[in-house]
JSON list of C-alpha atoms in Angstrom, two decimals:
[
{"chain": "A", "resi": 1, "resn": "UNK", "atom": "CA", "xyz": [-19.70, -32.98, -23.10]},
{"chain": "A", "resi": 2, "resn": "UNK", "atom": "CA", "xyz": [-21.70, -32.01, -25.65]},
{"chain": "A", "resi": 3, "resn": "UNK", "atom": "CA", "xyz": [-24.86, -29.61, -26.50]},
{"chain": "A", "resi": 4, "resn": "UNK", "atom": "CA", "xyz": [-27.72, -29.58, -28.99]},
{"chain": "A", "resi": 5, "resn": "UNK", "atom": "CA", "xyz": [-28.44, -26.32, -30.35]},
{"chain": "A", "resi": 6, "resn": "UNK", "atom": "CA", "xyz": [-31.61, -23.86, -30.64]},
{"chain": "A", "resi": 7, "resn": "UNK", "atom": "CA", "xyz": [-32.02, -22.03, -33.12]},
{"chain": "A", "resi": 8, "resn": "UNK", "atom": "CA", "xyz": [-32.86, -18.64, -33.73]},
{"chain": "A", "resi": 9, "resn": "UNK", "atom": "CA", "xyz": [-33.19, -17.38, -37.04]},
{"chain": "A", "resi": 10, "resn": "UNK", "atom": "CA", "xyz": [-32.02, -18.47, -40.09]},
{"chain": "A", "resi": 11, "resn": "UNK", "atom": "CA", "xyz": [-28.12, -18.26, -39.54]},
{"chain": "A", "resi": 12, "resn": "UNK", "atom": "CA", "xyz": [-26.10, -20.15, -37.36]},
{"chain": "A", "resi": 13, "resn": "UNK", "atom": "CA", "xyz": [-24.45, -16.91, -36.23]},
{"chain": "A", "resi": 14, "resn": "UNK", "atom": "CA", "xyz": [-27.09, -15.57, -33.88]},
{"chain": "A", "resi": 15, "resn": "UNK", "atom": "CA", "xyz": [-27.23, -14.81, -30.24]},
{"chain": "A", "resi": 16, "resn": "UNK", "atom": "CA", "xyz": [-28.86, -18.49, -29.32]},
{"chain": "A", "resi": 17, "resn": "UNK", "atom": "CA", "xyz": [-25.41, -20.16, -30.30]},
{"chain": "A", "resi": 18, "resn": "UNK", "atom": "CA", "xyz": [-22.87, -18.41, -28.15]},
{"chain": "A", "resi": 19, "resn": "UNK", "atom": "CA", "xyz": [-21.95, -20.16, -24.93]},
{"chain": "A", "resi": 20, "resn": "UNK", "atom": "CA", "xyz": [-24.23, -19.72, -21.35]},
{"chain": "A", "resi": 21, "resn": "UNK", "atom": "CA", "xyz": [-21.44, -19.89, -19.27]},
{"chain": "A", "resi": 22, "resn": "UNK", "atom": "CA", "xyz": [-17.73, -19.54, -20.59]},
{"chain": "A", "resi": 23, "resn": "UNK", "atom": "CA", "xyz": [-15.31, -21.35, -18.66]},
{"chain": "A", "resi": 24, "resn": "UNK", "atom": "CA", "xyz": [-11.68, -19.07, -18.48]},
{"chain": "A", "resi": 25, "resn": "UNK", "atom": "CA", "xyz": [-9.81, -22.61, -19.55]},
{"chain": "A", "resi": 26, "resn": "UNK", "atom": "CA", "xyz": [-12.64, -23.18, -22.46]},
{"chain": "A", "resi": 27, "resn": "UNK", "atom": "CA", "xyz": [-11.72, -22.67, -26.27]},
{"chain": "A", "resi": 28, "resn": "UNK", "atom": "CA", "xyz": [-14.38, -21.55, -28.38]},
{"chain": "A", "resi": 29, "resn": "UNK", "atom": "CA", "xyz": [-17.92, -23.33, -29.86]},
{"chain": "A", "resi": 30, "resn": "UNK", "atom": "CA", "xyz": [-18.60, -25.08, -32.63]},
{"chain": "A", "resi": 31, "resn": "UNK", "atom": "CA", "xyz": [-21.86, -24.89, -34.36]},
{"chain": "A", "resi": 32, "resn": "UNK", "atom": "CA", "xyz": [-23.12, -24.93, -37.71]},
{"chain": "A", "resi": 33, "resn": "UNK", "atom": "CA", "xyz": [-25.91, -26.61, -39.82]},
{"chain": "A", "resi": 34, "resn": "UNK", "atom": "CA", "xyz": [-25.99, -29.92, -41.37]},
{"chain": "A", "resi": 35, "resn": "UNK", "atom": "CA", "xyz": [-27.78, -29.68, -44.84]},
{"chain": "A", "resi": 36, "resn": "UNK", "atom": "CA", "xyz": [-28.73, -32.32, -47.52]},
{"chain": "A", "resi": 37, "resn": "UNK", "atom": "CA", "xyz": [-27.19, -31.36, -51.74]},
{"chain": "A", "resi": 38, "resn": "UNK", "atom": "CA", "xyz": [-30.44, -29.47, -51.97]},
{"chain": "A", "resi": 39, "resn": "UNK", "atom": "CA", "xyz": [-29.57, -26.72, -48.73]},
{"chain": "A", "resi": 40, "resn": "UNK", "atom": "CA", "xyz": [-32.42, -28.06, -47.04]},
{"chain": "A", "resi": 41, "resn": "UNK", "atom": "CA", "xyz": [-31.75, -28.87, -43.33]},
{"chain": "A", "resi": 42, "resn": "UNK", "atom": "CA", "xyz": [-31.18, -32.98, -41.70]},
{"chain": "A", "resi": 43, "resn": "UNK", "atom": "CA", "xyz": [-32.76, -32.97, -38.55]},
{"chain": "A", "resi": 44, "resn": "UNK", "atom": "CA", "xyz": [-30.91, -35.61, -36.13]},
{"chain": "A", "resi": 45, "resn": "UNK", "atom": "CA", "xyz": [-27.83, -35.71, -38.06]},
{"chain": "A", "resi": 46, "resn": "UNK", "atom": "CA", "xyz": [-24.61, -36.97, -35.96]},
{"chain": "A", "resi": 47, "resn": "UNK", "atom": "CA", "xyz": [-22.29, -34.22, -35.59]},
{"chain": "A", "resi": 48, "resn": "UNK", "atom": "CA", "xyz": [-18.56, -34.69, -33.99]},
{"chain": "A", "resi": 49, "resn": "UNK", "atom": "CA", "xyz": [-16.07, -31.91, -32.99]},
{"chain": "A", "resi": 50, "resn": "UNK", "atom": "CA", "xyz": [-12.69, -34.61, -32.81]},
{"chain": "A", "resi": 51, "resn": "UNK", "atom": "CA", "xyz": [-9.29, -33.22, -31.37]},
{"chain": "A", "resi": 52, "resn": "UNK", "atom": "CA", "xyz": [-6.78, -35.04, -33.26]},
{"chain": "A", "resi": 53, "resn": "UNK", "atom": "CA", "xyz": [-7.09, -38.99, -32.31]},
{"chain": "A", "resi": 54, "resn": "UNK", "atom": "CA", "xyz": [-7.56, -38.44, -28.28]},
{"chain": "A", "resi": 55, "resn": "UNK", "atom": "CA", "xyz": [-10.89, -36.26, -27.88]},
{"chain": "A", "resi": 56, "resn": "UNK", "atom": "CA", "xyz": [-13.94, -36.51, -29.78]},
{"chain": "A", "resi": 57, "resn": "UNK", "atom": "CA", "xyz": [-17.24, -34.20, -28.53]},
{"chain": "A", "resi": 58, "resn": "UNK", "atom": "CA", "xyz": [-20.91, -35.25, -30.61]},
{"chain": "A", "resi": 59, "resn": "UNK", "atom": "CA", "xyz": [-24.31, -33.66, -30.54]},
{"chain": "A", "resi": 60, "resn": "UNK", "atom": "CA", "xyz": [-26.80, -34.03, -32.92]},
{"chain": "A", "resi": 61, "resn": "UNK", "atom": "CA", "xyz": [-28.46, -31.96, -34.94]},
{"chain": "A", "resi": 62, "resn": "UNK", "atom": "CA", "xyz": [-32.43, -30.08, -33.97]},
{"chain": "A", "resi": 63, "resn": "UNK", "atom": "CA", "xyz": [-35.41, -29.79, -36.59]},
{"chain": "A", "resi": 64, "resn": "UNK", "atom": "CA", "xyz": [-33.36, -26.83, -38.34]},
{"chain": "A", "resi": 65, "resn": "UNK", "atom": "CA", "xyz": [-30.41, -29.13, -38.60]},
{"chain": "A", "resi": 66, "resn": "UNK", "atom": "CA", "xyz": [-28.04, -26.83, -36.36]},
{"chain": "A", "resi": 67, "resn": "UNK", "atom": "CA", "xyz": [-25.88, -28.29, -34.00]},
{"chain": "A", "resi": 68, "resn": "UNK", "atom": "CA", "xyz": [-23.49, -26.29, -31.34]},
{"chain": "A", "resi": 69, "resn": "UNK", "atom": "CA", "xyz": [-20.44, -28.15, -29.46]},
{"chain": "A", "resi": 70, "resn": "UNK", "atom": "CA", "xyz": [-18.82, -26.50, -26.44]},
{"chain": "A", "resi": 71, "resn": "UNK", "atom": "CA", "xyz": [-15.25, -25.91, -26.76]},
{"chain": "A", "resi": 72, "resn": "UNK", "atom": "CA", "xyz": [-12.10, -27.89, -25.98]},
{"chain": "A", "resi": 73, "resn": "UNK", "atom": "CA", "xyz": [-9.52, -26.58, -23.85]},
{"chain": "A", "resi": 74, "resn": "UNK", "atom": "CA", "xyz": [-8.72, -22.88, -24.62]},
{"chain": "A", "resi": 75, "resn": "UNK", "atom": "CA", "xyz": [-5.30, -24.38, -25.20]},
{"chain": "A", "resi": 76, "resn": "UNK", "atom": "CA", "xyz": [-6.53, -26.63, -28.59]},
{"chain": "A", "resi": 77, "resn": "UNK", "atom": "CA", "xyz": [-6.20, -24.14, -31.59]},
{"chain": "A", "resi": 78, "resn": "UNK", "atom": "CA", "xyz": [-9.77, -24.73, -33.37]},
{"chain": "A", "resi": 79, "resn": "UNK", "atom": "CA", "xyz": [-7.28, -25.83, -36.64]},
{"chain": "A", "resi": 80, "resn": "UNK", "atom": "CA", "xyz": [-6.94, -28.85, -34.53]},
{"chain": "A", "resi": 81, "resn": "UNK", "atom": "CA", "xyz": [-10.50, -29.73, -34.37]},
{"chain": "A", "resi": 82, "resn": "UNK", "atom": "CA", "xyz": [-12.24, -31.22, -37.47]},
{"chain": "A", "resi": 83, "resn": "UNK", "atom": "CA", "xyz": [-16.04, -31.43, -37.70]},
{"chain": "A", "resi": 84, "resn": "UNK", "atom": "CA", "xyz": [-17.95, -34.09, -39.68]},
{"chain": "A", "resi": 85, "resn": "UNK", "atom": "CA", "xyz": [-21.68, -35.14, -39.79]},
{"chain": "A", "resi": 86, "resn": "UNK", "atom": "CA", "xyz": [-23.22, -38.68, -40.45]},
{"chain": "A", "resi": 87, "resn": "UNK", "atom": "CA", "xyz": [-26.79, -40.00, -40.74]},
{"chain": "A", "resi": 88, "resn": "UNK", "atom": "CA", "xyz": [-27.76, -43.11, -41.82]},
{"chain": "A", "resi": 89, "resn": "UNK", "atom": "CA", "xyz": [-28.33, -43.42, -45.63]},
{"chain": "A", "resi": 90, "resn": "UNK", "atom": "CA", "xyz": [-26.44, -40.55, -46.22]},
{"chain": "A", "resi": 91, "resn": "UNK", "atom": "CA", "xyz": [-22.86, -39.89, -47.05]},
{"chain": "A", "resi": 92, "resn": "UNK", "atom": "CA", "xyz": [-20.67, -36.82, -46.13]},
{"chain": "A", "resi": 93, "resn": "UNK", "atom": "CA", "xyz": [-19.71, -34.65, -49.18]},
{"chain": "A", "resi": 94, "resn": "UNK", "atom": "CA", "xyz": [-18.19, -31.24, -47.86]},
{"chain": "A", "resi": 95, "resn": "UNK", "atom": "CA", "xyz": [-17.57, -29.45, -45.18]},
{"chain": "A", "resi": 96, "resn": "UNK", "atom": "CA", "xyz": [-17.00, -26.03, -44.94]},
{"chain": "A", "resi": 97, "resn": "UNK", "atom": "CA", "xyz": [-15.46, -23.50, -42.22]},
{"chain": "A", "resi": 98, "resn": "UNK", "atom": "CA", "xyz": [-16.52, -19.99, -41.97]},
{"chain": "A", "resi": 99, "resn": "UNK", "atom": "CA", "xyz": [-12.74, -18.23, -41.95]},
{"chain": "A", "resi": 100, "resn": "UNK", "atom": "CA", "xyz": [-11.92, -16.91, -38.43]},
{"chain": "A", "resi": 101, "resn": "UNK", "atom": "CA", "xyz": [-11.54, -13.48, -37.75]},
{"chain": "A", "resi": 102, "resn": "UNK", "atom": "CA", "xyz": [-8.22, -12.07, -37.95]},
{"chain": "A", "resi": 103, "resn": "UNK", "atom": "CA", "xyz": [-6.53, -10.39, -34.76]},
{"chain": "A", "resi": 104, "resn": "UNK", "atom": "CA", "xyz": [-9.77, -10.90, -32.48]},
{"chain": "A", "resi": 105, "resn": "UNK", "atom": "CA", "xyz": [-10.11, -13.65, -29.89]},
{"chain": "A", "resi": 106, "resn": "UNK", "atom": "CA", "xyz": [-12.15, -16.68, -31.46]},
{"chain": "A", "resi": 107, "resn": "UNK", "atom": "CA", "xyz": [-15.35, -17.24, -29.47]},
{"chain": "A", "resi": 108, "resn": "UNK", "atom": "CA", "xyz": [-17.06, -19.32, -31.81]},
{"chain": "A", "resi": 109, "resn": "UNK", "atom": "CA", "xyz": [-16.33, -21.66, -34.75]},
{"chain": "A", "resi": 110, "resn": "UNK", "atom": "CA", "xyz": [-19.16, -21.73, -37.60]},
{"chain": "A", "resi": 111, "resn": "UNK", "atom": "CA", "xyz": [-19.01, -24.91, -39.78]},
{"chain": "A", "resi": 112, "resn": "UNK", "atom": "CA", "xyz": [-21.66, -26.38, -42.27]},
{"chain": "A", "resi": 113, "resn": "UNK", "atom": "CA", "xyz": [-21.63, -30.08, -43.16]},
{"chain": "A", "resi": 114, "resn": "UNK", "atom": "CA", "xyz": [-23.36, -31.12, -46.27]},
{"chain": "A", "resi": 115, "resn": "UNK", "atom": "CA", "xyz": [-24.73, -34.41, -46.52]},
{"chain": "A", "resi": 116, "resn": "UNK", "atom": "CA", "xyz": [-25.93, -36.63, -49.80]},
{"chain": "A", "resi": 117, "resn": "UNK", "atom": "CA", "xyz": [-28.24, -39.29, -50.00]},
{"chain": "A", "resi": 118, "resn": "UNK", "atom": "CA", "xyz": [-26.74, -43.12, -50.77]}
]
């Protein structure tokens, strides 16, 4: 299952991206922005949240190039899941993971892909 994002301001982090309803047995979100080398934003960009080789969630990304992807199972430890972004004539170049918070339950995982043109 997966869901495209609205966004609300210019950081991933606000109040549009958290979950509607949070299942008990559902881990946390992913969501994030896919961006070009230049920071601007790729609007329908292919994003996938994969579990190891058995589960892979995809969304794509809105005008502002965020993306959200409900969680796995509660029981899948978000350094399990990687995230990566495609769109035709570009090529990944980096991804990067806003650290977790430390001793607090993880709701929400931000990530930002960056993308280059081929």
């Amino acid at each position: 299952m997966a869901l495209a994002a609205a966004a609300s301001g210019a950081r991933a982090g606000g109040d549009a991206f958290e979950p509607d309803e949070h299942s008990p047995d559902e881990g946390p979100s992913y969501f994030g922005f896919v961006k070009d080398e230049r920071g601007a934003p790729v609007r329908d960009a292919k994003v996938s949240a994969s579990y190891q080789t058995s589960l892979t969630l995809v969304t794509r990304t809105n005008a502002t190039g965020a993306y959200k992807v409900r969680g796995f199972k509660k029981e899948i430890s978000p350094s399990d899941v990687t995230i990566s972004c495609a769109k035709e004539g570009y090529k990944q170049v980096r991804v990067f993971r806003r650290p977790l918070a430390k001793g607090r339950p993880v709701k929400s995982v931000e990530t930002e892909c960056r993308l280059k043109r081929e």
